[in-house]
Short mmCIF file of C-alpha atoms in Angstrom, two decimals:
data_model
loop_
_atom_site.label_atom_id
_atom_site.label_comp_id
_atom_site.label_asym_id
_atom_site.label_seq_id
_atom_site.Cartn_x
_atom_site.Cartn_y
_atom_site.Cartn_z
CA UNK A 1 -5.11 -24.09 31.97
CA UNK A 2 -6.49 -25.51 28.59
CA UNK A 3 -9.76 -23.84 29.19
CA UNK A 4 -8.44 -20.53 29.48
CA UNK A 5 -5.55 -20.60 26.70
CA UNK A 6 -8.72 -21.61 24.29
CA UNK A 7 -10.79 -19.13 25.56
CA UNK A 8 -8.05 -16.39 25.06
CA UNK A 9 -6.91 -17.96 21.77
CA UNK A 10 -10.21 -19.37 19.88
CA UNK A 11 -10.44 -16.87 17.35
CA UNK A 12 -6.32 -18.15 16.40
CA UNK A 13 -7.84 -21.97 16.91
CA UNK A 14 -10.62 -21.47 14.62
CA UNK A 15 -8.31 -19.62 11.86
CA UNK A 16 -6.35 -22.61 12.04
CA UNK A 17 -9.08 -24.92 12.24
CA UNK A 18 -10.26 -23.51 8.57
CA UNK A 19 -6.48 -23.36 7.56
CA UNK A 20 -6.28 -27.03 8.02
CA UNK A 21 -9.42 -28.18 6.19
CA UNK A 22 -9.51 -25.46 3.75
CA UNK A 23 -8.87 -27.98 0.76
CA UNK A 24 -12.24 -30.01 1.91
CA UNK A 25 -13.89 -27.10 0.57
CA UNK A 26 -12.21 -28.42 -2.88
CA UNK A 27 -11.06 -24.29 -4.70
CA UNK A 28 -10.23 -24.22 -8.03
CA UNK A 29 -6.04 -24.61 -9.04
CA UNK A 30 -5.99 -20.66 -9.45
CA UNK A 31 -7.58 -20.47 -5.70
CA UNK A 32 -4.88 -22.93 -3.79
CA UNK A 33 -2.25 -20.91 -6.32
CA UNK A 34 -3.35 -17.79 -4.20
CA UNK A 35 -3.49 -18.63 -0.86
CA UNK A 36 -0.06 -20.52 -1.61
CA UNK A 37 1.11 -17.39 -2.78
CA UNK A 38 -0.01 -15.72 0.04
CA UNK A 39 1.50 -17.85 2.61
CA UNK A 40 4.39 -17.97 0.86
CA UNK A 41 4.72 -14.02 1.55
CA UNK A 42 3.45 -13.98 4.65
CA UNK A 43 6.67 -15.75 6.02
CA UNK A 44 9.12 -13.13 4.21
CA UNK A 45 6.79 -10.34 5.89
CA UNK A 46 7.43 -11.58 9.43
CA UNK A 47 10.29 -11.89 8.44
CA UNK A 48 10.71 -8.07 7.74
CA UNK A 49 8.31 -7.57 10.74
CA UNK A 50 11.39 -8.66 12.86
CA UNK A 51 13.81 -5.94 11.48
CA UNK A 52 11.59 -3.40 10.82
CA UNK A 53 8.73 -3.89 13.25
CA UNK A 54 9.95 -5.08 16.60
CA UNK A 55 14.06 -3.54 16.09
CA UNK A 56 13.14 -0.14 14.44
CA UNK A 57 15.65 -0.41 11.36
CA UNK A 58 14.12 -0.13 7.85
CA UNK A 59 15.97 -2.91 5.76
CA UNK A 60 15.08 -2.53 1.99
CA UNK A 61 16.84 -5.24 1.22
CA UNK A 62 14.45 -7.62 1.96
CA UNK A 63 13.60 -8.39 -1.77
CA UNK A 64 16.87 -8.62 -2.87
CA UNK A 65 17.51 -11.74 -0.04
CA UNK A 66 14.34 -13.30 -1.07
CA UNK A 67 15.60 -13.12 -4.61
CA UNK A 68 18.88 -14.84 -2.93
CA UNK A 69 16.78 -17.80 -1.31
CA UNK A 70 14.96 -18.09 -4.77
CA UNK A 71 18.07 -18.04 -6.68
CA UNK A 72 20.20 -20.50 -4.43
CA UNK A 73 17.64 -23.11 -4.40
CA UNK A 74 17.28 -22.87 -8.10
CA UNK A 75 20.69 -23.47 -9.14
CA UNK A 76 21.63 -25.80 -6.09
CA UNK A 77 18.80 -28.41 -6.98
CA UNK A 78 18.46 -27.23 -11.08
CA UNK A 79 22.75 -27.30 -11.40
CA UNK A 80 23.91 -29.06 -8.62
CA UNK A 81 21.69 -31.61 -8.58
CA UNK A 82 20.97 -31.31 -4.51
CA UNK A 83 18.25 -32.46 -2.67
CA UNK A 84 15.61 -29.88 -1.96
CA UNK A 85 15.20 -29.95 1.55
CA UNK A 86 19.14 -29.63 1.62
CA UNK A 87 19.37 -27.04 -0.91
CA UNK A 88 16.30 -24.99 1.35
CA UNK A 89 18.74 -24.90 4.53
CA UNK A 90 21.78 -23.87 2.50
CA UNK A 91 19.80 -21.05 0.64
CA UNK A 92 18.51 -19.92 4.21
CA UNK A 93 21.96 -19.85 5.61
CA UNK A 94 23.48 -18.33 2.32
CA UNK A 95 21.07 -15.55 2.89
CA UNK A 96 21.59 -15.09 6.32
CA UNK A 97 25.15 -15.16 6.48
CA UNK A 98 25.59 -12.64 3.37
CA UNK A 99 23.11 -10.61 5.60
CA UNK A 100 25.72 -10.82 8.21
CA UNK A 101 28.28 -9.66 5.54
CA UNK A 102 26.21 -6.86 4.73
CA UNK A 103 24.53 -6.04 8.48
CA UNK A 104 28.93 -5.48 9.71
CA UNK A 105 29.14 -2.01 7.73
CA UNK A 106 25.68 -1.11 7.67
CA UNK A 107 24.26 -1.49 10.97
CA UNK A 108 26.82 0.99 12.20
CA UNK A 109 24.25 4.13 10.36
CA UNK A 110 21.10 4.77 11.63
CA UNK A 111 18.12 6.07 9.96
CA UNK A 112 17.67 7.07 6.34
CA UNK A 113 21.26 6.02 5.84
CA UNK A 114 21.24 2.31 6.81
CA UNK A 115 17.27 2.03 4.59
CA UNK A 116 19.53 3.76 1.45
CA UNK A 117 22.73 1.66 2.11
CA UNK A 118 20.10 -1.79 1.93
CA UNK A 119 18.59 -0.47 -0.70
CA UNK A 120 21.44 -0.22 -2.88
CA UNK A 121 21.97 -3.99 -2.50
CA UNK A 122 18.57 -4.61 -3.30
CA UNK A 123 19.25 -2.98 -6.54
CA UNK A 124 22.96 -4.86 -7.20
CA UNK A 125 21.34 -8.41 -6.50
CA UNK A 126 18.62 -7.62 -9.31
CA UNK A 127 21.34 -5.81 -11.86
CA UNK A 128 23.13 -9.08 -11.42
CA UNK A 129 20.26 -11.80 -11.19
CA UNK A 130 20.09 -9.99 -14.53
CA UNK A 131 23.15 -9.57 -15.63
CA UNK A 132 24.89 -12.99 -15.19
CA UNK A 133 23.33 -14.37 -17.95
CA UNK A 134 25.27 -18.08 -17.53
CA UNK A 135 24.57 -18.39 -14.28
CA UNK A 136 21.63 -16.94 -13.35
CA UNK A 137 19.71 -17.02 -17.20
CA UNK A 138 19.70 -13.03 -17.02
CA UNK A 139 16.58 -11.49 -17.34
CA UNK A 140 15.09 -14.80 -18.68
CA UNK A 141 15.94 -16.54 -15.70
CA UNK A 142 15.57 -19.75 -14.54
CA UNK A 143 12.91 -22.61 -15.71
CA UNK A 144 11.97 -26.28 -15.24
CA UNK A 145 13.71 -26.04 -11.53
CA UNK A 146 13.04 -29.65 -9.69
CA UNK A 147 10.00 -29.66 -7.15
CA UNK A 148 10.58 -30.67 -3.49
CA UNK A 149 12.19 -33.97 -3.36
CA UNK A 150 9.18 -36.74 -2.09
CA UNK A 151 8.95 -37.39 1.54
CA UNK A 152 7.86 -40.63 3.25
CA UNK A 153 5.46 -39.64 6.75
CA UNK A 154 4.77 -42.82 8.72
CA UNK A 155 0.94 -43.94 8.83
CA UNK A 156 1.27 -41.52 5.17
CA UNK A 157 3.47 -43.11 3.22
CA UNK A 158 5.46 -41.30 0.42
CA UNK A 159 4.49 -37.49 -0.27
CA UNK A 160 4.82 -35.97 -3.22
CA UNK A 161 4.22 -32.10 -3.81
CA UNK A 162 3.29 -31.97 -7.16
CA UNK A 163 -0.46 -31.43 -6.76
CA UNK A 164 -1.91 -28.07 -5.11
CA UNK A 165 -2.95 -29.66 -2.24
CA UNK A 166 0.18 -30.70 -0.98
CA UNK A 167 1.79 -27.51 -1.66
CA UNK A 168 -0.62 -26.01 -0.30
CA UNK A 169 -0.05 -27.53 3.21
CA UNK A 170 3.94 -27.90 2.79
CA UNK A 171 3.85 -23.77 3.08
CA UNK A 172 1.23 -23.62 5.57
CA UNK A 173 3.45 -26.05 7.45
CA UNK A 174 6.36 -23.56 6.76
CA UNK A 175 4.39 -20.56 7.62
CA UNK A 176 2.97 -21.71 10.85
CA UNK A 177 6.50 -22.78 11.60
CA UNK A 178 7.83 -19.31 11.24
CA UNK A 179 4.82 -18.12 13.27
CA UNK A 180 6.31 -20.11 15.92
CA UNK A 181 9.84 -19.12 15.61
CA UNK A 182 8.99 -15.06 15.52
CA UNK A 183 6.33 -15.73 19.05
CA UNK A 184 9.32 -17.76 20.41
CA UNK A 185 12.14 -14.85 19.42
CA UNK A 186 9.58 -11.99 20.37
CA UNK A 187 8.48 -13.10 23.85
CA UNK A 188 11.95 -14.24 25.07
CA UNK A 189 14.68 -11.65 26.44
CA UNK A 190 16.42 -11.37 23.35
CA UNK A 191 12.85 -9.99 21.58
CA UNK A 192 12.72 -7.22 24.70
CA UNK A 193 16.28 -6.39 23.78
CA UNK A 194 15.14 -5.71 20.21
CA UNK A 195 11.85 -3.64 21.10
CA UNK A 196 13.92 -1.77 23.62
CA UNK A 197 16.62 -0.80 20.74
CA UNK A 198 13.23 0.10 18.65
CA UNK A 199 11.61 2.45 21.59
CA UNK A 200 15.07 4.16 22.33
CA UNK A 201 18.10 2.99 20.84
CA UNK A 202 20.42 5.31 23.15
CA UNK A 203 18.61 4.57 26.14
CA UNK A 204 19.45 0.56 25.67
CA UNK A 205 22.95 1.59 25.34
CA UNK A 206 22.79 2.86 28.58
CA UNK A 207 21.21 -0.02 30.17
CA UNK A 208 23.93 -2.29 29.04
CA UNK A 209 22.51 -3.88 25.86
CA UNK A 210 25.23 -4.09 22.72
CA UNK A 211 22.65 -2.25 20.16
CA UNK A 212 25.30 -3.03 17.33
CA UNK A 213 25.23 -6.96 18.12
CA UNK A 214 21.32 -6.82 18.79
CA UNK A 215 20.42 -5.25 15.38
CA UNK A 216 23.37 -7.36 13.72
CA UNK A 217 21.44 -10.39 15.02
CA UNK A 218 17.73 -9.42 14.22
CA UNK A 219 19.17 -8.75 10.69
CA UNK A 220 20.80 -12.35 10.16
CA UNK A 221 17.74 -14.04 11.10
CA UNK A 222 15.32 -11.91 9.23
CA UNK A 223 17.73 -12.71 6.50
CA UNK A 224 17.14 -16.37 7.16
CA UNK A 225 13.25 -16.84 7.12
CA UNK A 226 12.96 -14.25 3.87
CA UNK A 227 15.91 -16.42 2.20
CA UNK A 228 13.68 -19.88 2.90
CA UNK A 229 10.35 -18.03 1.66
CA UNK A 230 12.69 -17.32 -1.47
CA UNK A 231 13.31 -21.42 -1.75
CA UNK A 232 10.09 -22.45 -1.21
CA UNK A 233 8.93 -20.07 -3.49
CA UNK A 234 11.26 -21.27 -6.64
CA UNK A 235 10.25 -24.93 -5.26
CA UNK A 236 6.49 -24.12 -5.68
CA UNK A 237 6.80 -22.16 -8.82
CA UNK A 238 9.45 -23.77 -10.60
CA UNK A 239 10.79 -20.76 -11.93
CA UNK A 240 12.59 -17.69 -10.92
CA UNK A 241 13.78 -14.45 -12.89
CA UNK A 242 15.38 -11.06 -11.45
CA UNK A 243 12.25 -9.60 -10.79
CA UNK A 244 11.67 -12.02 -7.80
CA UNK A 245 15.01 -9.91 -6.48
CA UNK A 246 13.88 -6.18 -7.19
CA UNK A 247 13.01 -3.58 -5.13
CA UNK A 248 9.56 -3.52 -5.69
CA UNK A 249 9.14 -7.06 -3.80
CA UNK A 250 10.54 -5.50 -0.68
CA UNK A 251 8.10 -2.56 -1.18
CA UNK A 252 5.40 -5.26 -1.43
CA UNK A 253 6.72 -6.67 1.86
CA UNK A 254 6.50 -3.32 3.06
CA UNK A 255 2.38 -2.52 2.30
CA UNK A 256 1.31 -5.80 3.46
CA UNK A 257 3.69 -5.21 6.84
CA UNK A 258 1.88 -0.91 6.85
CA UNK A 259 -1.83 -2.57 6.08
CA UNK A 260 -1.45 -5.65 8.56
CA UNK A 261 0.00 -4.40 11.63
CA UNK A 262 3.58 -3.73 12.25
CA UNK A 263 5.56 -5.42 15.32
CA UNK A 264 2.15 -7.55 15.96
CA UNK A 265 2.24 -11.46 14.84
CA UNK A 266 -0.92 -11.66 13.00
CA UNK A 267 -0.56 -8.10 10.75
CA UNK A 268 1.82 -9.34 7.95
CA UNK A 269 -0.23 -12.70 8.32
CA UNK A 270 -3.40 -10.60 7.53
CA UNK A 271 -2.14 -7.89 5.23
CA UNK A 272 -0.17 -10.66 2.88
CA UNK A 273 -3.32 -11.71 1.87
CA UNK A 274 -5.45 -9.28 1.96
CA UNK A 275 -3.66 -7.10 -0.32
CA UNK A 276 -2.41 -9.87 -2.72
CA UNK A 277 -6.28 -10.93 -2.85
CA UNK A 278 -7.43 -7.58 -3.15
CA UNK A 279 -5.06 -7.35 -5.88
CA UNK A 280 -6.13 -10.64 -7.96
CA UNK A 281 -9.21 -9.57 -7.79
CA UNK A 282 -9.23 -6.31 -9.03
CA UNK A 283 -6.68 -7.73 -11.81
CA UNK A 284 -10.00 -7.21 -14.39
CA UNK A 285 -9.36 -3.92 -14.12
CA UNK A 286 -6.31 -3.82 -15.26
CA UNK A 287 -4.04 -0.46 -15.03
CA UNK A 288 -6.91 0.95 -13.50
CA UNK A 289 -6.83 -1.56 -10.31
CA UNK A 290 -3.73 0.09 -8.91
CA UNK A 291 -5.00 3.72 -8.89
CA UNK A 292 -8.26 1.67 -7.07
CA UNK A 293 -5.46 0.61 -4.52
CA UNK A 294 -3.90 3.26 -4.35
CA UNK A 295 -7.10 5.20 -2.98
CA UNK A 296 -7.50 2.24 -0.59
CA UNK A 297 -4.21 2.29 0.86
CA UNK A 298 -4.28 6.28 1.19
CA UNK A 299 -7.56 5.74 3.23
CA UNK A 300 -6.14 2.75 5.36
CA UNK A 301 -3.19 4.73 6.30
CA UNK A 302 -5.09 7.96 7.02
CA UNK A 303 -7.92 5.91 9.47
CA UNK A 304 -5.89 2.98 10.67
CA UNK A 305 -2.54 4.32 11.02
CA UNK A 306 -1.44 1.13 13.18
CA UNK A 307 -2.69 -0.92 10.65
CA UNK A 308 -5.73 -3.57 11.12
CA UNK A 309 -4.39 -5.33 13.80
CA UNK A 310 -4.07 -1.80 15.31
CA UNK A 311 -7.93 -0.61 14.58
CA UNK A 312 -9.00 -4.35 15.86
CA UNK A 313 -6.89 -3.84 19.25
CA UNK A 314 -8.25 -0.46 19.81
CA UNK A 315 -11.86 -1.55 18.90
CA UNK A 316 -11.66 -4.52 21.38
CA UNK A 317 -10.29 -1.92 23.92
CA UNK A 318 -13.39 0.09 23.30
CA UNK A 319 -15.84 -2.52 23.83
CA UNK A 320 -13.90 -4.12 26.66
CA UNK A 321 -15.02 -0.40 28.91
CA UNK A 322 -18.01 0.06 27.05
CA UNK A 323 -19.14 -3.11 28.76
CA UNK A 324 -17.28 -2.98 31.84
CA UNK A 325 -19.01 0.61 32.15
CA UNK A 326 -22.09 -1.10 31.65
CA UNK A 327 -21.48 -3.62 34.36
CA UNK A 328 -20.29 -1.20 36.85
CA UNK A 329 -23.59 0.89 36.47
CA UNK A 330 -25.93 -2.03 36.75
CA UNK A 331 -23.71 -3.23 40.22
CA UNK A 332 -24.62 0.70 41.11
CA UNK A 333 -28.41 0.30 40.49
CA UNK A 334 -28.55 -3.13 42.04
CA UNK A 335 -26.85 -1.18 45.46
CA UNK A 336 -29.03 1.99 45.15
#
């Protein structure tokens, strides 16, 4: 049983394998700040993968809940003077249960209406991250926000995540974590109910599933992983202004989700960073590296419409026949 879950998984073993022992290899600050980066958004896009990929509804709100997480962190620990691991579960629960608040009148439109309704709170949490200058800072925001409270592992001893390298594997920890959680929700009969709502909304309805409920539910915890990626974000960072709330983070969310793979589990993993690395480094280039991108992303859409998880299934599908054709006509030539 080992054998074969290895042999079906090793590429996944060996990702994590390098995952694990990637500081050995000793990157520069700017490097770890990256991939930290990176796995820091590849949680709030599987979180959006949930709601957008595997229940069909286009939330473009997702931004403005990060921004929610970031913000309730930041003045729980900088103002209230909580514990960060604390003030993390609060933020994601704040930001799932004013999803809930949200997902009661929404959820009941479909389509273009429900992506324009969550879009229009997107905007109204930046305009007031913004706007609220003694509370939130305004547009200068917050600074100097307290870094995750020390831990104490046993056979470790205390842990304290001010260096790179222990960032860097607090959100790995966090990201494999929600990796977890979305295989878990995905593969169980609640994840059917949502793809089934995706493929045909009317025809689950018929079949007895409570759409409404469903979708309500697949919003709130969406809401929940994007509002911790938020936290650990401001607890990495240390800082947080309204533009961590706009609507261009959600769009973000949405190209590395388009580029990656929607409603697959490694896609947002994979376009996260490959789009925020393609980005650094074409950041020489300045204004110029976004029409570069641009071009890219035309061309990715236009060949690999299902994203790169998509191309890589289909290739693997092709080379699975190509060699089973193979096989079939050397069992031929052996019998003729």
């Amino acid at each position: 049983m080992i054998r074969q879950f290895i042999q079906k998984n090793w590429f996944y073993l060996l990702v994590l394998l390098f995952a694990l022992v990637f500081p050995v290899f000793s990157p520069s600050r700017y490097v770890f700040h990256i991939v930290i980066y990176c796995c820091i958004f590849s949680i709030a896009t599987l979180s959006f993968n949930l709601i957008l990929g595997y229940t069909g509804q286009a939330s473009l709100a997702h931004g403005g809940f990060f921004g929610i997480g970031a913000y309730a962190v930041a003045l729980m620990t900088l103002k209230g003077g909580l514990n960060f691991w604390l003030a993390l579960l609060l933020a994601s629960l704040i930001s799932a249960f004013i999803g809930f608040l949200i997902g009661l009148p929404t959820l009941r439109t479909k389509g273009s209406y429900f992506a324009i309704s969550t879009l229009c709170f997107g905007v109204i949490v930046y305009i007031v991250a913004g706007a609220w200058i003694g509370f939130t800072g305004g547009y200068t925001g917050l600074r100097r926000i307290p870094p995750p409270t020390p831990i104490t592992l046993p056979l470790v001893g205390q842990i304290s995540f001010t260096t790179p390298t222990a960032q860097y594997y607090l959100v790995l920890a966090f990201l494999l974590f929600t990796l977890w959680a979305m295989h878990r929700i995905v593969f169980s009969l609640q994840g059917y109910s949502f793809i089934a709502i995706r493929n045909n909304e009317n025809l689950a309805e018929a079949v007895g599933i409570n759409t409404f409920k469903n979708k309500l539910l697949s919003f709130v915890v969406s809401n929940f992983f994007v509002g911790m990626a938020g936290g650990l974000y401001v607890g990495i960072m240390r800082t947080v202004d309204p533009t961590t709330a706009s609507y261009t983070t959600t769009f973000n969310y949405l190209i590395f989700l388009l580029i990656g793979g929607v409603a697959t589990l490694a896609g947002p993993v994979i376009g996260a960073f490959g789009v925020f690395a393609l980005l650094e480094y074409l950041h020489a280039l300045g204004h110029y590296r976004m029409v570069l991108f641009g071009a890219l992303l035309v061309v990715v859409i236009i060949y690999l419409p299902r994203g790169v998880m998509g191309g890589l299934t289909t290739l693997r599908a092709k080379v699975d026949v190509y060699y089973q054709q193979r096989k079939d006509g050397a069992q031929r030539a052996i019998k003729g």
